[in-house]
Short mmCIF file of C-alpha atoms and ligand atoms in Angstrom, two decimals:
data_model
loop_
_atom_site.label_atom_id
_atom_site.label_comp_id
_atom_site.label_asym_id
_atom_site.label_seq_id
_atom_site.Cartn_x
_atom_site.Cartn_y
_atom_site.Cartn_z
CA MET A 1 40.38 0.71 -34.40
CA ASN A 2 39.65 -1.48 -31.93
CA ASN A 3 37.78 -5.24 -32.84
CA LEU A 4 34.65 -3.87 -30.67
CA THR A 5 34.35 -0.58 -32.19
CA ARG A 6 34.57 -1.57 -35.09
CA VAL A 7 31.77 -4.89 -34.85
CA GLY A 8 29.78 -1.98 -33.70
CA SER A 9 30.16 0.75 -36.74
CA ALA A 10 29.58 -3.14 -39.05
CA LEU A 11 26.28 -3.48 -36.16
CA CYS A 12 25.66 0.11 -36.80
CA TRP A 13 25.43 -0.23 -41.13
CA VAL A 14 23.46 -3.19 -40.54
CA LEU A 15 20.89 -1.97 -38.90
CA ALA A 16 20.88 1.86 -40.83
CA VAL A 17 20.49 -0.14 -43.78
CA MET A 18 17.64 -3.13 -42.60
CA SER A 19 15.94 -0.24 -40.43
CA ALA A 20 15.49 1.47 -44.11
CA MET A 21 14.43 -1.78 -45.88
CA THR A 22 11.22 -0.74 -43.56
CA LEU A 23 11.05 2.96 -43.42
CA PRO A 24 14.14 5.36 -43.16
CA GLY A 25 14.52 6.63 -40.06
CA HIS A 26 17.86 8.84 -39.49
CA ALA A 27 20.53 7.86 -42.43
CA ALA A 28 23.80 6.96 -40.80
CA THR A 29 27.21 8.19 -42.34
CA GLY A 30 28.45 5.75 -45.35
CA ALA A 31 29.24 5.21 -49.32
CA VAL A 32 28.53 3.76 -52.59
CA ARG A 33 30.62 2.40 -55.37
CA CYS A 34 29.83 2.47 -59.14
CA GLY A 35 30.77 0.66 -61.67
CA LYS A 36 29.95 3.11 -63.59
CA LEU A 37 28.18 6.06 -62.17
CA LEU A 38 26.92 9.22 -64.12
CA ASP A 39 27.65 12.61 -64.08
CA ALA A 40 23.83 14.16 -65.57
CA ARG A 41 25.50 18.34 -65.51
CA SER A 42 27.98 17.10 -68.00
CA GLY A 43 25.62 13.82 -69.37
CA LYS A 44 29.77 12.01 -69.09
CA MET A 45 30.15 7.59 -67.82
CA LEU A 46 33.04 9.04 -65.44
CA THR A 47 34.07 4.38 -64.48
CA ASP A 48 34.17 3.58 -60.15
CA GLN A 49 33.45 5.63 -58.44
CA ILE A 50 32.55 6.08 -55.04
CA VAL A 51 29.92 8.44 -53.48
CA VAL A 52 30.42 8.96 -50.06
CA PHE A 53 27.67 10.84 -47.63
CA ASP A 54 27.53 11.54 -43.82
CA ASP A 55 24.69 10.79 -41.07
CA ALA A 56 22.04 13.26 -42.18
CA GLY A 57 21.89 11.93 -45.44
CA VAL A 58 23.91 14.87 -47.58
CA ILE A 59 27.10 13.22 -50.41
CA THR A 60 30.24 14.50 -49.34
CA ALA A 61 32.61 13.54 -51.92
CA VAL A 62 32.13 11.77 -55.23
CA GLY A 63 35.36 10.86 -57.19
CA ALA A 64 37.53 7.51 -58.10
CA SER A 65 37.60 5.17 -55.99
CA SER A 66 41.51 5.07 -56.13
CA SER A 67 41.00 9.06 -54.65
CA THR A 68 38.17 8.59 -52.19
CA THR A 69 38.48 8.36 -49.16
CA MET A 70 36.91 6.35 -47.19
CA PRO A 71 35.00 7.31 -43.40
CA ALA A 72 36.15 5.21 -41.04
CA GLY A 73 34.99 1.57 -39.81
CA VAL A 74 32.00 2.31 -43.52
CA MET A 75 31.64 -0.32 -45.15
CA ALA A 76 31.00 0.76 -48.99
CA VAL A 77 27.73 -0.73 -50.22
CA ASP A 78 29.26 -2.42 -53.85
CA LEU A 79 27.57 -1.33 -56.79
CA SER A 80 30.43 -1.52 -58.54
CA LYS A 81 28.83 -4.17 -61.62
CA SER A 82 25.99 -1.35 -61.43
CA THR A 83 25.46 2.68 -63.39
CA CYS A 84 24.38 4.00 -60.30
CA LEU A 85 22.67 7.98 -61.32
CA PRO A 86 21.60 10.68 -59.36
CA GLY A 87 17.42 9.95 -58.01
CA LEU A 88 15.11 10.27 -60.63
CA ILE A 89 12.83 13.32 -60.61
CA ASP A 90 9.23 13.41 -61.72
CA VAL A 91 8.03 17.27 -61.90
CA HIS A 92 4.20 16.01 -62.77
CA THR A 93 2.33 14.14 -60.59
CA HIS A 94 -0.96 13.04 -59.10
CA LEU A 95 -0.15 10.77 -56.70
CA THR A 96 -3.71 10.74 -54.43
CA SER A 97 -5.11 9.75 -57.99
CA ASP A 98 -5.00 6.07 -59.65
CA PRO A 99 -6.09 5.18 -63.02
CA GLN A 100 -9.05 2.36 -62.61
CA ASN A 101 -11.04 5.72 -61.28
CA SER A 102 -11.14 7.32 -63.98
CA GLY A 103 -14.36 9.42 -65.06
CA TYR A 104 -17.28 8.68 -63.46
CA LYS A 105 -15.80 6.49 -61.02
CA GLY A 106 -13.58 8.86 -59.69
CA LEU A 107 -17.55 10.13 -57.43
CA GLY A 108 -17.39 7.18 -55.56
CA VAL A 109 -14.18 7.64 -53.85
CA SER A 110 -13.68 9.50 -51.12
CA VAL A 111 -11.23 12.38 -49.57
CA PRO A 112 -9.90 10.09 -47.13
CA ARG A 113 -9.35 7.03 -49.21
CA GLU A 114 -7.38 9.75 -51.61
CA ALA A 115 -4.84 9.84 -49.48
CA VAL A 116 -4.60 6.39 -48.75
CA THR A 117 -4.18 5.82 -52.36
CA GLY A 118 -1.43 8.44 -52.50
CA VAL A 119 0.57 6.37 -49.33
CA LYS A 120 0.69 3.57 -51.37
CA ASN A 121 1.54 4.93 -54.07
CA ALA A 122 4.66 7.33 -52.43
CA ARG A 123 5.90 4.22 -52.56
CA LEU A 124 5.78 2.34 -56.02
CA THR A 125 6.63 5.89 -57.32
CA LEU A 126 10.12 6.06 -55.00
CA GLU A 127 10.36 1.49 -55.98
CA SER A 128 11.32 2.95 -59.78
CA GLY A 129 13.62 5.14 -58.91
CA PHE A 130 11.56 8.40 -58.78
CA THR A 131 13.43 10.35 -55.09
CA THR A 132 11.91 13.76 -55.63
CA VAL A 133 7.83 14.67 -57.66
CA ARG A 134 5.89 17.69 -57.53
CA ASN A 135 2.33 17.05 -57.31
CA VAL A 136 0.52 19.14 -59.24
CA GLY A 137 -3.86 18.56 -58.36
CA ALA A 138 -4.85 16.74 -55.41
CA ALA A 139 -8.32 17.05 -53.76
CA GLU A 140 -8.56 19.20 -49.57
CA PHE A 141 -4.69 19.40 -49.72
CA THR A 142 -4.16 15.08 -49.73
CA ASP A 143 -0.53 16.07 -51.42
CA VAL A 144 0.19 17.58 -48.42
CA ALA A 145 -1.15 14.95 -46.41
CA VAL A 146 1.01 12.65 -48.14
CA ARG A 147 4.32 15.08 -48.45
CA ASP A 148 4.11 15.23 -44.42
CA GLY A 149 4.07 12.12 -43.63
CA VAL A 150 7.40 10.74 -46.14
CA ASN A 151 8.48 14.25 -44.43
CA ALA A 152 8.00 12.32 -40.53
CA GLY A 153 9.27 9.13 -41.80
CA GLU A 154 6.00 7.15 -41.74
CA VAL A 155 6.22 7.17 -44.95
CA LEU A 156 7.51 5.44 -47.73
CA GLY A 157 7.97 7.56 -50.13
CA PRO A 158 10.27 10.81 -52.87
CA ARG A 159 11.14 14.15 -51.94
CA MET A 160 7.46 16.05 -52.11
CA LEU A 161 6.81 19.53 -53.49
CA VAL A 162 2.67 19.78 -54.00
CA SER A 163 -0.14 22.41 -54.54
CA GLY A 164 -2.94 21.43 -53.20
CA PRO A 165 -6.27 21.37 -55.85
CA ALA A 166 -5.36 23.37 -58.42
CA LEU A 167 -6.80 27.03 -59.01
CA GLY A 168 -9.39 27.17 -62.38
CA ILE A 169 -12.08 28.98 -64.15
CA THR A 170 -16.38 27.96 -62.83
CA GLY A 171 -16.30 25.26 -65.50
CA GLY A 172 -12.95 24.64 -66.09
CA HIS A 173 -10.37 21.91 -66.15
CA CYS A 174 -10.25 22.39 -63.03
CA ASP A 175 -13.74 22.32 -61.61
CA GLU A 176 -15.99 19.32 -61.83
CA ASN A 177 -18.23 18.53 -64.54
CA LEU A 178 -19.82 15.26 -63.87
CA LEU A 179 -22.82 16.31 -61.60
CA PRO A 180 -25.65 18.15 -63.09
CA TYR A 181 -26.73 21.21 -61.45
CA GLN A 182 -28.75 19.58 -58.41
CA TYR A 183 -25.24 18.54 -56.35
CA HIS A 184 -23.82 22.83 -56.24
CA TYR A 185 -20.01 20.78 -56.51
CA LYS A 186 -17.39 23.09 -57.31
CA GLY A 187 -13.94 21.86 -57.63
CA GLN A 188 -12.22 23.41 -54.15
CA GLY A 189 -9.46 25.25 -56.68
CA VAL A 190 -12.58 27.48 -58.09
CA ALA A 191 -11.36 31.01 -57.87
CA ASP A 192 -12.60 33.17 -61.06
CA GLY A 193 -11.35 37.44 -61.88
CA PRO A 194 -7.56 38.74 -61.05
CA TRP A 195 -8.34 39.33 -56.90
CA ALA A 196 -10.42 35.85 -55.81
CA ALA A 197 -7.50 34.19 -57.91
CA ARG A 198 -5.15 36.34 -55.54
CA GLU A 199 -7.08 34.63 -52.50
CA LYS A 200 -6.89 31.47 -53.83
CA VAL A 201 -2.99 31.10 -53.96
CA ARG A 202 -3.27 32.52 -50.09
CA GLU A 203 -6.00 29.84 -49.02
CA VAL A 204 -3.61 26.87 -51.19
CA ILE A 205 -0.16 28.66 -49.60
CA LYS A 206 -2.04 28.24 -46.44
CA TYR A 207 -3.20 24.55 -46.12
CA GLY A 208 0.28 23.66 -47.53
CA ALA A 209 0.99 24.46 -51.16
CA ASP A 210 5.05 24.71 -52.15
CA VAL A 211 3.29 25.40 -55.29
CA ILE A 212 0.89 26.23 -57.66
CA LYS A 213 -0.60 24.61 -59.96
CA ILE A 214 -3.84 26.27 -62.87
CA CYS A 215 -5.78 25.41 -65.45
CA ALA A 216 -5.19 27.92 -68.35
CA SER A 217 -6.81 26.01 -71.29
CA GLY A 218 -9.20 23.31 -71.56
CA GLY A 219 -8.01 19.85 -70.51
CA VAL A 220 -8.50 16.22 -71.76
CA LEU A 221 -10.10 14.05 -68.68
CA SER A 222 -12.51 17.31 -68.06
CA LYS A 223 -15.93 16.53 -69.37
CA GLY A 224 -16.89 19.57 -71.71
CA ASP A 225 -14.33 22.06 -72.01
CA LEU A 226 -11.99 21.85 -75.51
CA PRO A 227 -7.80 21.41 -74.51
CA GLY A 228 -7.24 23.86 -77.06
CA ALA A 229 -9.60 26.75 -75.56
CA PRO A 230 -7.95 29.21 -72.77
CA GLN A 231 -9.65 29.68 -69.66
CA TYR A 232 -7.52 31.73 -67.05
CA SER A 233 -7.42 34.83 -68.95
CA LEU A 234 -4.51 36.90 -69.39
CA GLU A 235 -5.36 39.24 -66.57
CA GLU A 236 -5.83 35.90 -63.86
CA MET A 237 -2.69 34.70 -64.42
CA GLN A 238 -1.00 38.02 -64.22
CA ALA A 239 -2.29 38.09 -60.71
CA ILE A 240 -2.08 34.09 -59.77
CA ALA A 241 1.81 34.37 -60.56
CA THR A 242 2.71 38.42 -59.15
CA GLU A 243 0.74 36.96 -56.24
CA ALA A 244 2.50 33.08 -56.10
CA HIS A 245 6.03 34.43 -56.47
CA LYS A 246 4.88 37.29 -54.09
CA LEU A 247 4.84 34.69 -51.29
CA GLY A 248 8.47 32.55 -52.95
CA ARG A 249 5.89 29.82 -54.35
CA LYS A 250 6.12 28.77 -58.07
CA VAL A 251 3.24 28.43 -60.98
CA ALA A 252 2.79 24.99 -63.05
CA ALA A 253 0.18 26.03 -65.41
CA HIS A 254 -1.52 23.21 -67.42
CA ALA A 255 -1.19 25.30 -70.50
CA HIS A 256 -2.70 22.46 -73.93
CA GLY A 257 -4.07 25.75 -75.88
CA THR A 258 -1.84 27.52 -78.51
CA GLU A 259 -3.21 30.90 -77.25
CA SER A 260 -3.17 29.51 -72.72
CA ILE A 261 0.52 28.42 -73.55
CA LYS A 262 1.54 32.30 -74.83
CA ASP A 263 -0.26 33.97 -72.24
CA ALA A 264 0.98 31.86 -69.45
CA ILE A 265 4.21 32.47 -70.78
CA ARG A 266 3.54 35.99 -70.79
CA ALA A 267 1.70 36.49 -67.26
CA GLY A 268 5.27 35.12 -65.91
CA ILE A 269 4.07 30.75 -64.88
CA ASP A 270 7.61 29.20 -63.86
CA SER A 271 5.57 26.28 -66.32
CA ILE A 272 4.05 25.03 -69.85
CA GLU A 273 2.40 21.93 -68.20
CA HIS A 274 1.15 19.39 -71.21
CA SER A 275 2.38 21.66 -74.56
CA SER A 276 0.66 20.34 -76.45
CA LEU A 277 -0.26 23.03 -79.13
CA ILE A 278 2.09 24.71 -78.13
CA ASP A 279 3.56 27.14 -81.74
CA ASP A 280 6.67 28.45 -83.20
CA GLU A 281 5.69 31.66 -81.80
CA GLY A 282 5.13 29.74 -78.20
CA ILE A 283 8.65 27.82 -78.37
CA ARG A 284 10.44 31.41 -78.97
CA MET A 285 8.43 33.12 -75.97
CA ALA A 286 9.58 29.74 -73.90
CA LYS A 287 12.94 30.18 -74.54
CA GLU A 288 13.12 34.24 -74.04
CA HIS A 289 11.47 34.00 -70.72
CA GLY A 290 12.94 31.08 -69.27
CA THR A 291 9.74 29.39 -69.02
CA TYR A 292 9.76 26.08 -68.35
CA LEU A 293 7.94 22.93 -71.21
CA VAL A 294 7.35 20.26 -69.37
CA PHE A 295 4.75 17.01 -71.91
CA ASP A 296 3.88 14.45 -70.30
CA ILE A 297 4.06 11.87 -74.44
CA TYR A 298 4.15 8.41 -72.11
CA ASN A 299 0.37 9.08 -71.32
CA ASP A 300 -1.17 9.22 -74.71
CA ASP A 301 -0.57 5.39 -74.54
CA TYR A 302 -1.88 4.64 -71.34
CA ILE A 303 -5.09 6.72 -72.34
CA LEU A 304 -5.36 5.78 -75.72
CA GLY A 305 -5.47 1.21 -74.65
CA MET A 306 -6.76 1.16 -71.60
CA GLY A 307 -8.89 4.70 -71.47
CA GLU A 308 -11.76 2.87 -72.02
CA LYS A 309 -11.64 0.11 -69.37
CA VAL A 310 -10.65 2.03 -67.01
CA GLY A 311 -13.62 4.22 -67.53
CA MET A 312 -12.50 8.27 -69.13
CA LEU A 313 -15.67 8.99 -70.95
CA PRO A 314 -15.90 8.91 -74.62
CA GLU A 315 -15.34 12.34 -75.50
CA SER A 316 -11.56 12.06 -73.73
CA ILE A 317 -10.64 9.69 -75.29
CA GLU A 318 -11.71 11.63 -78.78
CA LYS A 319 -10.22 14.58 -77.24
CA GLU A 320 -5.92 12.86 -76.89
CA LYS A 321 -6.50 10.63 -80.11
CA LYS A 322 -6.97 14.52 -81.21
CA VAL A 323 -4.24 16.65 -79.32
CA GLY A 324 -1.78 13.43 -78.59
CA LYS A 325 0.17 13.23 -81.82
CA LEU A 326 0.37 17.15 -81.73
CA GLN A 327 1.71 17.50 -78.37
CA ARG A 328 4.11 14.58 -79.28
CA ALA A 329 5.36 16.25 -83.19
CA ASN A 330 5.68 20.21 -80.42
CA PHE A 331 7.81 18.42 -78.18
CA ARG A 332 10.19 17.63 -81.00
CA LYS A 333 10.01 20.77 -82.40
CA ALA A 334 10.21 22.65 -79.08
CA PHE A 335 14.15 20.13 -78.26
CA GLU A 336 15.64 21.15 -80.96
CA ALA A 337 14.59 24.48 -80.78
CA GLY A 338 16.42 24.72 -77.89
CA ALA A 339 13.78 25.53 -74.66
CA LYS A 340 13.70 23.80 -71.76
CA ILE A 341 11.95 20.96 -71.08
CA ALA A 342 12.17 19.43 -67.74
CA PHE A 343 10.26 15.23 -67.55
CA GLY A 344 6.86 15.04 -66.43
CA THR A 345 4.32 12.41 -66.56
CA ASP A 346 1.30 12.96 -65.61
CA SER A 347 1.35 9.62 -63.61
CA GLY A 348 -1.27 9.07 -61.72
CA VAL A 349 -3.57 9.41 -65.55
CA TYR A 350 -1.93 5.87 -66.11
CA PRO A 351 -0.48 3.37 -62.53
CA HIS A 352 2.54 4.76 -60.44
CA GLY A 353 5.19 3.39 -60.79
CA ASP A 354 5.25 3.16 -65.09
CA ASN A 355 6.99 6.92 -65.02
CA ALA A 356 10.41 5.59 -65.84
CA LYS A 357 7.84 4.58 -69.26
CA GLN A 358 8.07 8.20 -71.33
CA PHE A 359 12.12 8.45 -71.45
CA SER A 360 11.75 5.64 -74.38
CA THR A 361 9.03 8.13 -75.51
CA MET A 362 11.47 11.33 -75.88
CA VAL A 363 14.17 9.27 -77.57
CA ALA A 364 11.00 8.66 -79.86
CA PHE A 365 10.47 11.92 -80.43
CA GLY A 366 13.42 13.14 -80.67
CA MET A 367 16.20 13.44 -77.84
CA LYS A 368 18.98 11.35 -77.05
CA PRO A 369 18.88 9.47 -73.81
CA VAL A 370 21.36 11.78 -72.26
CA ASP A 371 19.21 14.32 -72.59
CA ALA A 372 16.02 12.30 -71.62
CA ILE A 373 17.86 11.74 -68.57
CA GLN A 374 19.14 15.63 -67.48
CA ALA A 375 15.54 16.18 -67.73
CA ALA A 376 14.63 14.34 -65.05
CA THR A 377 17.75 14.93 -63.33
CA VAL A 378 19.55 18.43 -63.36
CA ASN A 379 16.98 20.95 -65.37
CA ALA A 380 13.76 19.06 -63.25
CA ALA A 381 15.21 20.81 -59.87
CA ASP A 382 16.49 23.54 -61.64
CA LEU A 383 12.90 23.87 -63.09
CA ILE A 384 11.88 23.28 -59.02
CA GLY A 385 14.30 24.92 -57.36
CA TRP A 386 15.74 22.30 -55.85
CA ALA A 387 19.10 22.62 -57.74
CA ASP A 388 21.24 22.74 -54.45
CA LYS A 389 19.46 19.61 -53.24
CA VAL A 390 18.81 17.49 -55.61
CA GLY A 391 19.41 16.01 -59.95
CA ALA A 392 22.58 15.46 -59.44
CA LEU A 393 25.63 13.19 -57.29
CA GLU A 394 27.43 16.43 -56.09
CA LYS A 395 28.52 16.80 -53.07
CA GLY A 396 26.46 18.97 -50.58
CA HIS A 397 23.26 17.23 -51.71
CA TYR A 398 21.32 14.78 -50.97
CA ALA A 399 22.19 11.00 -51.15
CA ASP A 400 19.47 9.47 -53.63
CA LEU A 401 21.33 7.93 -55.19
CA ILE A 402 19.77 4.70 -57.96
CA ALA A 403 21.67 2.06 -59.58
CA VAL A 404 20.53 0.31 -62.95
CA ASP A 405 21.48 -2.95 -64.86
CA GLY A 406 23.15 -2.07 -68.16
CA ASP A 407 23.89 1.60 -70.10
CA PRO A 408 21.46 4.51 -70.14
CA LEU A 409 22.64 5.94 -72.62
CA VAL A 410 23.00 3.51 -75.10
CA ASP A 411 19.42 2.27 -74.15
CA VAL A 412 17.56 4.40 -72.02
CA LYS A 413 14.50 1.35 -71.14
CA VAL A 414 17.52 -0.23 -68.32
CA LEU A 415 15.55 2.56 -66.36
CA GLU A 416 12.29 0.66 -66.67
CA ASN A 417 14.18 -1.56 -64.21
CA VAL A 418 15.92 -0.03 -61.52
CA LYS A 419 17.68 -2.60 -59.58
CA PHE A 420 18.09 -0.23 -56.99
CA VAL A 421 17.21 2.83 -54.70
CA MET A 422 18.40 5.25 -52.12
CA LYS A 423 17.27 8.38 -50.51
CA GLY A 424 18.89 10.64 -48.24
CA GLY A 425 21.77 8.07 -47.64
CA ASN A 426 19.25 4.91 -46.50
CA VAL A 427 18.65 2.16 -48.91
CA VAL A 428 14.76 1.71 -49.38
CA LYS A 429 15.45 -1.30 -52.46
CA GLN A 430 17.85 -3.31 -53.35
ZN1 ZN B 1 -2.77 16.78 -64.63
#
């Protein structure tokens, strides 16, 4: 290599890093050297590893630095004092929502303003180490707009699978019950009856949904309904699941209630969100059907601590007091019974960027740190259908990589302080 080429490739690398600091465009061939690296699939911590990726931001090699050949002219990013992990995945976010707009305050927020909120939160989420999210529920396809902005390189954010408006029954958790009759307002995802629900699945897919979100039971933050009460019937959920699967989409069902959880599993829904009041039979059924359970067990602290201040309804806080404790106990039971669990937090209910705070709650309620990390990497990737792309630092996967000080297998809280974030070979935080 002559001097000019060497200067050229070094300059190219510097420019690539510089452009990545603003908005990642194209990646350049590169490498990262990690003092420690967590193999998320085996749960083993490896030492002195090199991760090499190509100019499409895809990993081409991972191995011990002594035996891994570096492409010509590439200088590895030095993370030899840090621990590398695959970029984290949150399968239950609401990027276009902020907790300050809870309750009646939310009625004063326009839909275009929500999209702007989504742009802000996409960046916060990515910079906190979450390189992929599944966004389950957003008004008027604001999440589709944010996803498309990220994919076009115009918005800094994680890879996103989005649902658009969540489907639900009239007056249910996914309708809007804050306004009296004279406003004639109806949630955009409202669809009653199997055929109307099928049509709604087709409609949200038409406008860009990657995944279908439904409200199977009542909820905590909605007005006038009961978290434990069924909303969608088995027949409606069967219609939704059949239609969505036919069109190549998975279905995520919000379900706190014991019966709704079981009906959603029977209907072939792919993941149960919240899972709060699941019983032993529900856990057994989830295992039999391979249904993922998503327990958002951190936000209980936020709702009880901050809910009143940010405008959540008094009835919501009362509901959370009853449901939150049971959800944490049932999380422990489901994990101990061997049910499949993916990491989802309901960010938007609490501030975006704090997603990793859930790891220590998962550990407090029965998981080892490695289990919690696997829930947010290999398991989450499997649930969203991207097991071959994200959730592990392996050849053929995107070079989505984060680094922390310390050992997350010893102290999972180090994930709350991610120092380095790379998405598809582009450094977004250093
Ligand atoms: Zn949610």
